[in-house]
XYZ file of C-alpha atoms in Angstrom:
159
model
C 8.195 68.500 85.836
C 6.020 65.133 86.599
C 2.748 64.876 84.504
C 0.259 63.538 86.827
C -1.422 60.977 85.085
C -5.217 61.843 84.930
C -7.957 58.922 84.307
C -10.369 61.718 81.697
C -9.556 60.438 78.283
C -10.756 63.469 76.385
C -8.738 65.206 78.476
C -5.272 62.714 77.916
C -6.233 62.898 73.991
C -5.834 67.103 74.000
C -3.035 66.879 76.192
C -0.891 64.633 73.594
C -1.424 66.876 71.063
C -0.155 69.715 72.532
C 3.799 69.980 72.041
C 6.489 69.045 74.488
C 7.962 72.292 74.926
C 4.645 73.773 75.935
C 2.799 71.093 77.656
C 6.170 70.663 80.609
C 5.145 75.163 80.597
C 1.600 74.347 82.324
C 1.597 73.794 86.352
C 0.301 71.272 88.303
C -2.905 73.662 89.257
C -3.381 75.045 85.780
C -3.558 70.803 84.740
C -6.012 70.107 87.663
C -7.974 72.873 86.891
C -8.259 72.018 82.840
C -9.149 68.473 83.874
C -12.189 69.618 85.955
C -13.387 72.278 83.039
C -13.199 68.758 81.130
C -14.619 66.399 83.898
C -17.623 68.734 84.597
C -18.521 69.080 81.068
C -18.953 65.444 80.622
C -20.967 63.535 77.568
C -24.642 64.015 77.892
C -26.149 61.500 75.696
C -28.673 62.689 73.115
C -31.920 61.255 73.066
C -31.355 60.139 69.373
C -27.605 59.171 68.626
C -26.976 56.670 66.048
C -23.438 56.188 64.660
C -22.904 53.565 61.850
C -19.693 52.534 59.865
C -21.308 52.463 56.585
C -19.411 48.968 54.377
C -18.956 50.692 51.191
C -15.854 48.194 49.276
C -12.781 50.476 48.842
C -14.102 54.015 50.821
C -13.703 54.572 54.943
C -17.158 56.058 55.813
C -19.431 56.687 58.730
C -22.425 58.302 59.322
C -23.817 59.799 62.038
C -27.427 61.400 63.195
C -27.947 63.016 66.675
C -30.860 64.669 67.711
C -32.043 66.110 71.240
C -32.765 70.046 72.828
C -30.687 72.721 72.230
C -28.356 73.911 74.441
C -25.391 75.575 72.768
C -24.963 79.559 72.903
C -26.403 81.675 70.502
C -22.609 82.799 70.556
C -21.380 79.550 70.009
C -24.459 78.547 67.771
C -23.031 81.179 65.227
C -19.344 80.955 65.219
C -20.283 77.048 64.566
C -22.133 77.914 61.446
C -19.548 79.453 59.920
C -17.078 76.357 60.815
C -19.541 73.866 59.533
C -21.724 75.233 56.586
C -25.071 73.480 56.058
C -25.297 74.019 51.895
C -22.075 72.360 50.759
C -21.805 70.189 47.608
C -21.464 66.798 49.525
C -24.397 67.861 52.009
C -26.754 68.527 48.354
C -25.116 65.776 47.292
C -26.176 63.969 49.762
C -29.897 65.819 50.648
C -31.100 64.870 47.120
C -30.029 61.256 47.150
C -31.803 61.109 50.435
C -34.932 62.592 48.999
C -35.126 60.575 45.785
C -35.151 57.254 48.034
C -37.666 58.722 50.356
C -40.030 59.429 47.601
C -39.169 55.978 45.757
C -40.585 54.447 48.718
C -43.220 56.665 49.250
C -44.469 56.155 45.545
C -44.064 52.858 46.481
C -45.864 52.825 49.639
C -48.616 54.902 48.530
C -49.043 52.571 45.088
C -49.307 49.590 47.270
C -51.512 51.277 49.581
C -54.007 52.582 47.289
C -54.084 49.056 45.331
C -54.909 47.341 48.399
C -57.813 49.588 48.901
C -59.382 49.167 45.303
C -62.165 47.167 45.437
C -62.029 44.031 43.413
C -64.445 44.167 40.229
C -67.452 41.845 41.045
C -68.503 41.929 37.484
C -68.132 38.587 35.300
C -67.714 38.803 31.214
C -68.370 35.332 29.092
C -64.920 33.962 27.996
C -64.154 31.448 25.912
C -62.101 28.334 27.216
C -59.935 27.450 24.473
C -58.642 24.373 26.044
C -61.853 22.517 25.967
C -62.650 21.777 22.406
C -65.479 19.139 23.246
C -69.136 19.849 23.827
C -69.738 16.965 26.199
C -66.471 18.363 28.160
C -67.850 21.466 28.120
C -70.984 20.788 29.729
C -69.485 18.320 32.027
C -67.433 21.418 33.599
C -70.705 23.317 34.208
C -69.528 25.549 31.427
C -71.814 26.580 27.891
C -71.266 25.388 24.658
C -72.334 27.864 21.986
C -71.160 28.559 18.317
C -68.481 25.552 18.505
C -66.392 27.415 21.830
C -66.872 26.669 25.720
C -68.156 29.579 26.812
C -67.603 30.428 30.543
C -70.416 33.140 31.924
C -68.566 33.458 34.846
C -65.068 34.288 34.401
C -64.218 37.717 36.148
C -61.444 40.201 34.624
C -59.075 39.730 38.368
C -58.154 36.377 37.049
C-alpha cells in the first residue's frame, strides 16, 4: 500500500513514529480522515508565547512561558495534572530562585526609589578646611578663620 504523502507536518512527525507493520494496516480513508482531525485542530497562537534557548556552557536548556484563555476540558484539564505535576523538586527549585531575584530587585527598586524621594538636608554645620592652613587664604576663599583652622559655615552634610 502507497502512503500518500500529506503536506501537515505534525501530522508526518506522528506518522514516522508509528511502526511499519502497523502504519501499511491503516487505509487510505482512515489516513485522510486523521490528517483532517490534525489539519482542523491547527496552532492557535497564544497571546503571550515566548520560547528562549537559554546559553548555559555545558547544559541543553530552554525555557518556555505561554499564557492566553482557557480552553482545554475540565476532562482533559485533569488527566493533564496528573501527567505534569505542578510541585516537583525542579519546579521549587526553580519557583524560589525566581522569587529571590524578584525580591533582589524589588529591594533594589524600592531602596532606590525611596532614596530618590528623601529630601536633601538643607541644613549647613561649620567644618574645618584642613587644607588651608593660612589666614590670609582663608579669608581670601570667603571662608572664617578662628582658633588657628579655616572654618567653613557653610558646608552641608550631602557633600
Amino acid at each position: 500500500m502507497n502512503k500518500p504523502q500529506y503536506t501537515a507536518s505534525t501530522f508526518e512527525q506522528l506518522f514516522a513514529e508509528i511502526a511499519p507493520e502497523v502504519a501499511n494496516t491503516f487505509t487510505v480513508e482512515q489516513l485522510e480522515a486523521i490528517k483532517r482531525g490534525f489539519v482542523s485542530r491547527g496552532r492557535i497562537r497564544h497571546p503571550l508565547d515566548i520560547r528562549v534557548s537559554v546559553p548555559i556552557p555545558g547544559l541543553r536548556f530552554y525555557l518556555v512561558l505561554l499564557a492566553g484563555s482557557e480552553r482545554r476540558s475540565k476532562l482533559r484539564l485533569r488527566s493533564e495534572k496528573g501527567l505534569y505535576p505542578f510541585w516537583t523538586p525542579a519546579n521549587i527549585l526553580f519557583l524560589i530562585g525566581f522569587l529571590i531575584i524578584l525580591s533582589a530587585c524589588g529591594y533594589t527598586i524600592f531602596s532606590f526609589a525611596l532614596s530618590s524621594l528623601t529630601p536633601i538636608s538643607a541644613s549647613y554645620y561649620p567644618a574645618s578646611i584642613p587644607w588651608i592652613d593660612d589666614k590670609s587664604e582663608c579669608e581670601y576663599t570667603s571662608r572664617v578663620w578662628h582658633d588657628g583652622k579655616c572654618w567653613d559655615s557653610e558646608h552641608s552634610p550631602n557633600f
